Amino acid sequence: MSEAALAEEAAALDAADGLAAKRAEFDLDDEVVYLDGNSLGALPRGVAGRLSDVVGREWGRLGIRSWEESGWWTAPERVGDRIGRLIGAAPGQVVAGDSTSVNVFKAVVAAVRLTDTGSRDEVLVDAATFPTDGYIARSAARMTGCRIRAVDAADMAREAGPRTAVALVNHVDYRTGRLHDLPGTTAALRAAGAHTVWDLCHSAGALPVRLDADGADFAVGCTYKYLNGGPGAPAFLYVRRALQDRFDSPLPGWNSHADPFAMDPAYAPAAGAVRGRVGTPEILSLLALDAALDVWDGVGLAAVRAKSLALTDFFLRCVEAYVPEGRVASVTPEAHAERGSQVSLRYGAGAGEVMAELIRRGVVGDHRRPDVLRFGFTPLYTRFADAERAARVLGEVIEAREAARR
Amino acid sequence: MSEAALAEEAAALDAADGLAAKRAEFDLDDEVVYLDGNSLGALPRGVAGRLSDVVGREWGRLGIRSWEESGWWTAPERVGDRIGRLIGAAPGQVVAGDSTSVNVFKAVVAAVRLTDTGSRDEVLVDAATFPTDGYIARSAARMTGCRIRAVDAADMAREAGPRTAVALVNHVDYRTGRLHDLPGTTAALRAAGAHTVWDLCHSAGALPVRLDADGADFAVGCTYKYLNGGPGAPAFLYVRRALQDRFDSPLPGWNSHADPFAMDPAYAPAAGAVRGRVGTPEILSLLALDAALDVWDGVGLAAVRAKSLALTDFFLRCVEAYVPEGRVASVTPEAHAERGSQVSLRYGAGAGEVMAELIRRGVVGDHRRPDVLRFGFTPLYTRFADAERAARVLGEVIEAREAARR
């Protein structure tokens, strides 16, 4: 297809896009195609004003009273419930706070402690996992007397055995964008007597997740990608309601105490999701996230998913049209059922330079060593015209490199 | 002394106060006497503008590039070094991030791991500790095969024995304001072959701390009290340089990796203080703290300490003058060498009501169950006139309660 035809198609798709109006709720530079929302989500317009009020009035004027009067103390649960709606968790099962790494530690240790003492001592970890999950799972295994085994996410169901205590799986692979089978893997692990910990970093806010319905045991994830919570925004922890009474945290900080202000030397864990808290939450980051979540009001994940797939389909078609044949290969699955909300293209030597040049030309994706170009599609603010331009500029950059060599 | 004489003395002390000009750097309500900086420090004026730039320009415009261009990635070490100057730590030994609870976990586990395998299995914990330290130390002990023993902070040196791996001590007791002997306890623990973890929550920014000079092994602390970093601002972790190569973190997240963006499935710890990091830092809270630390430019802790002691001395004299005899008793030590930067008064039944009434009358301290009234003195913004007014209002409130009963 010609450039004109693809540009026309993009315009038509944007005109028909039911989510198009959402883009106005973000503070975006219209000169830039921002396809890195899978690394750092764009800035929702409501954040600056909210944060200014939190600093100036809540901290500056009300001070210490804000822990009660401004709802600071209960913000981790309240924000957690807002995230819960987006990942299929009924209220009371999610808390926001700490980093994903710290939450992986809580979840994996707690999952091991749910098993009968000594009978299950194996922690399975996704072989292609985002590295921190693997590092932390290894530490959790070491500290609970377990061994760890790396297994392809797709093979978890088959590999789980009578000694498996828990499997830690990425819902969407950060590098390839492959979407793993959460319902099937969860059911298989449960049938094998093991628990699951899902890392939703690349799926929360990108596609429908149904933790309750699919019977997931634990889940963690960050909020600075598709949830646009800001740089290093607090992560979240989901603990299935049925397991909460037996949730035995390795980080039983005072915020998880049944009566924190009793200052009791003896620890007595709170009931519910609160038990997943640790220390005093970083309120400025947490309330920026709270404000950022406003963009989800009235948005359904089905619509987000439909647009995400349409965007990545369209981008792949544009890449095929604009990039000389054989120069890039998608490592993201063709099948919709196996695709997250990004497209990763393998380029070979010079991938880093290609991405740097794309960024200079106003198309922001990122590069993952050695040879992957990542393009994230965030349906709340990415336009089909952005997808078309990104592919077009990619083609131009690659052609210019080849021309320079000739 | 008469009210007029004390008020006059307060005015003279304020006029002669070399730190008096610092108060203008905080956004304070002049109608209120804020003596709760030992719980939540006041708002430094520079925070709002800096945060607005971080959100609007660094996140909104530069986006993902800010991890490098705005120095986000290295902020934990950079801010850590700024805190380091205030606690007697040469650069490269402090990182900011996570909560105090999480940092206690890292430090206690790492300290146990420094000992010869199996030969030392006792964790000593300050019997009057802020509760979260005790809860977390217990978890750390459980996960490293140690037992825990509660010991008065003053007796740590005597109680440490050949099986003691580590002692976790509060530098200043949160409830009584008692300052413990850091140099002496550290030396005694070291002589006993054990390591120390100091909790500096109530001393960092309140008085001189000399971690390097006194040979402390590990220290943790929060930054939202005397360091004015904002609600739930990131905590810090100090690891003495000589121990850094053997620092074996129980939370080896990707931010502590020697080459985080290599995305290496194998963990290889970074050198130096960076090894104490875990996951992605909560940048908005961290950079608010960074801005808040500007108020310390040009301030020496010796001057802070001198004013702190003068303030608490003066407050105690005013209490003696204004509060009917026998109604309150200070649980904060008289001796300067044993006093932090707060005064805690025991009142008996109704302490909570007394504090509520004080707050209604514009004097903000806090109440710790069952019977303690806490007044924190933060030399950068508390005036002698504030101390005088607080004591005067306290006397009025107590007299009014008694009059109402008669």
mmCIF file of N, CA, C and O in Angstrom, chain A residues 327-328 345-355 367 370-373 398 401-402 405:
data_model
loop_
_atom_site.group_PDB
_atom_site.id
_atom_site.type_symbol
_atom_site.label_atom_id
_atom_site.label_comp_id
_atom_site.label_asym_id
_atom_site.label_seq_id
_atom_site.Cartn_x
_atom_site.Cartn_y
_atom_site.Cartn_z
ATOM 1 N N ARG A 327 14.605 -6.498 6.661
ATOM 2 C CA ARG A 327 15.465 -5.726 7.584
ATOM 3 C C ARG A 327 15.044 -5.888 9.048
ATOM 4 O O ARG A 327 15.885 -5.863 9.921
ATOM 5 N N VAL A 328 13.763 -5.997 9.286
ATOM 6 C CA VAL A 328 13.310 -6.210 10.657
ATOM 7 C C VAL A 328 12.380 -7.420 10.704
ATOM 8 O O VAL A 328 11.755 -7.765 9.698
ATOM 9 N N LEU A 345 10.589 -5.364 17.446
ATOM 10 C CA LEU A 345 11.180 -5.723 16.159
ATOM 11 C C LEU A 345 12.661 -6.021 16.352
ATOM 12 O O LEU A 345 13.381 -5.231 16.963
ATOM 13 N N ARG A 346 13.097 -7.126 15.817
ATOM 14 C CA ARG A 346 14.530 -7.446 15.870
ATOM 15 C C ARG A 346 15.193 -6.792 14.662
ATOM 16 O O ARG A 346 14.706 -6.903 13.543
ATOM 17 N N TYR A 347 16.289 -6.098 14.904
ATOM 18 C CA TYR A 347 16.940 -5.395 13.797
ATOM 19 C C TYR A 347 18.354 -5.884 13.510
ATOM 20 O O TYR A 347 18.863 -5.729 12.422
ATOM 21 N N GLY A 348 19.004 -6.460 14.462
ATOM 22 C CA GLY A 348 20.395 -6.862 14.237
ATOM 23 C C GLY A 348 21.336 -5.765 14.688
ATOM 24 O O GLY A 348 20.942 -4.869 15.421
ATOM 25 N N ALA A 349 22.585 -5.847 14.239
ATOM 26 C CA ALA A 349 23.608 -4.895 14.689
ATOM 27 C C ALA A 349 23.174 -3.469 14.383
ATOM 28 O O ALA A 349 22.674 -3.180 13.287
ATOM 29 N N GLY A 350 23.354 -2.600 15.346
ATOM 30 C CA GLY A 350 23.001 -1.196 15.119
ATOM 31 C C GLY A 350 21.615 -0.832 15.602
ATOM 32 O O GLY A 350 21.137 0.283 15.368
ATOM 33 N N ALA A 351 20.944 -1.755 16.295
ATOM 34 C CA ALA A 351 19.585 -1.465 16.774
ATOM 35 C C ALA A 351 19.588 -0.236 17.688
ATOM 36 O O ALA A 351 18.683 0.610 17.614
ATOM 37 N N GLY A 352 20.612 -0.127 18.513
ATOM 38 C CA GLY A 352 20.690 1.015 19.423
ATOM 39 C C GLY A 352 20.778 2.328 18.658
ATOM 40 O O GLY A 352 20.136 3.317 19.008
ATOM 41 N N GLU A 353 21.581 2.317 17.584
ATOM 42 C CA GLU A 353 21.714 3.541 16.774
ATOM 43 C C GLU A 353 20.410 3.880 16.057
ATOM 44 O O GLU A 353 20.043 5.050 15.928
ATOM 45 N N VAL A 354 19.746 2.849 15.574
ATOM 46 C CA VAL A 354 18.470 3.098 14.899
ATOM 47 C C VAL A 354 17.486 3.763 15.864
ATOM 48 O O VAL A 354 16.830 4.748 15.520
ATOM 49 N N MET A 355 17.409 3.241 17.087
ATOM 50 C CA MET A 355 16.465 3.839 18.041
ATOM 51 C C MET A 355 16.875 5.270 18.385
ATOM 52 O O MET A 355 16.037 6.156 18.486
ATOM 53 N N HIS A 367 15.132 0.669 23.172
ATOM 54 C CA HIS A 367 16.010 -0.375 22.669
ATOM 55 C C HIS A 367 16.334 -1.308 23.818
ATOM 56 O O HIS A 367 16.649 -0.855 24.911
ATOM 57 N N PRO A 370 20.302 -7.208 22.903
ATOM 58 C CA PRO A 370 21.195 -6.530 21.972
ATOM 59 C C PRO A 370 20.490 -5.908 20.778
ATOM 60 O O PRO A 370 20.951 -4.900 20.262
ATOM 61 N N ASP A 371 19.367 -6.470 20.351
ATOM 62 C CA ASP A 371 18.919 -6.124 18.997
ATOM 63 C C ASP A 371 17.432 -5.825 18.873
ATOM 64 O O ASP A 371 16.880 -5.891 17.788
ATOM 65 N N VAL A 372 16.771 -5.523 19.994
ATOM 66 C CA VAL A 372 15.317 -5.355 19.931
ATOM 67 C C VAL A 372 14.914 -3.880 20.003
ATOM 68 O O VAL A 372 15.371 -3.136 20.864
ATOM 69 N N LEU A 373 14.053 -3.498 19.043
ATOM 70 C CA LEU A 373 13.425 -2.170 19.061
ATOM 71 C C LEU A 373 12.012 -2.353 19.606
ATOM 72 O O LEU A 373 11.226 -3.125 19.039
ATOM 73 N N ILE A 398 16.169 3.429 8.392
ATOM 74 C CA ILE A 398 16.887 2.240 7.912
ATOM 75 C C ILE A 398 17.417 2.466 6.505
ATOM 76 O O ILE A 398 18.564 2.150 6.187
ATOM 77 N N ARG A 401 20.465 4.711 6.623
ATOM 78 C CA ARG A 401 21.668 3.991 7.067
ATOM 79 C C ARG A 401 22.287 3.199 5.922
ATOM 80 O O ARG A 401 23.497 3.162 5.750
ATOM 81 N N GLU A 402 21.387 2.562 5.161
ATOM 82 C CA GLU A 402 21.898 1.731 4.060
ATOM 83 C C GLU A 402 22.484 2.603 2.952
ATOM 84 O O GLU A 402 23.515 2.271 2.371
ATOM 85 N N ARG A 405 25.920 3.696 3.675
ATOM 86 C CA ARG A 405 26.944 2.653 3.545
ATOM 87 C C ARG A 405 27.304 2.369 2.097
ATOM 88 O O ARG A 405 28.331 1.789 1.808
#
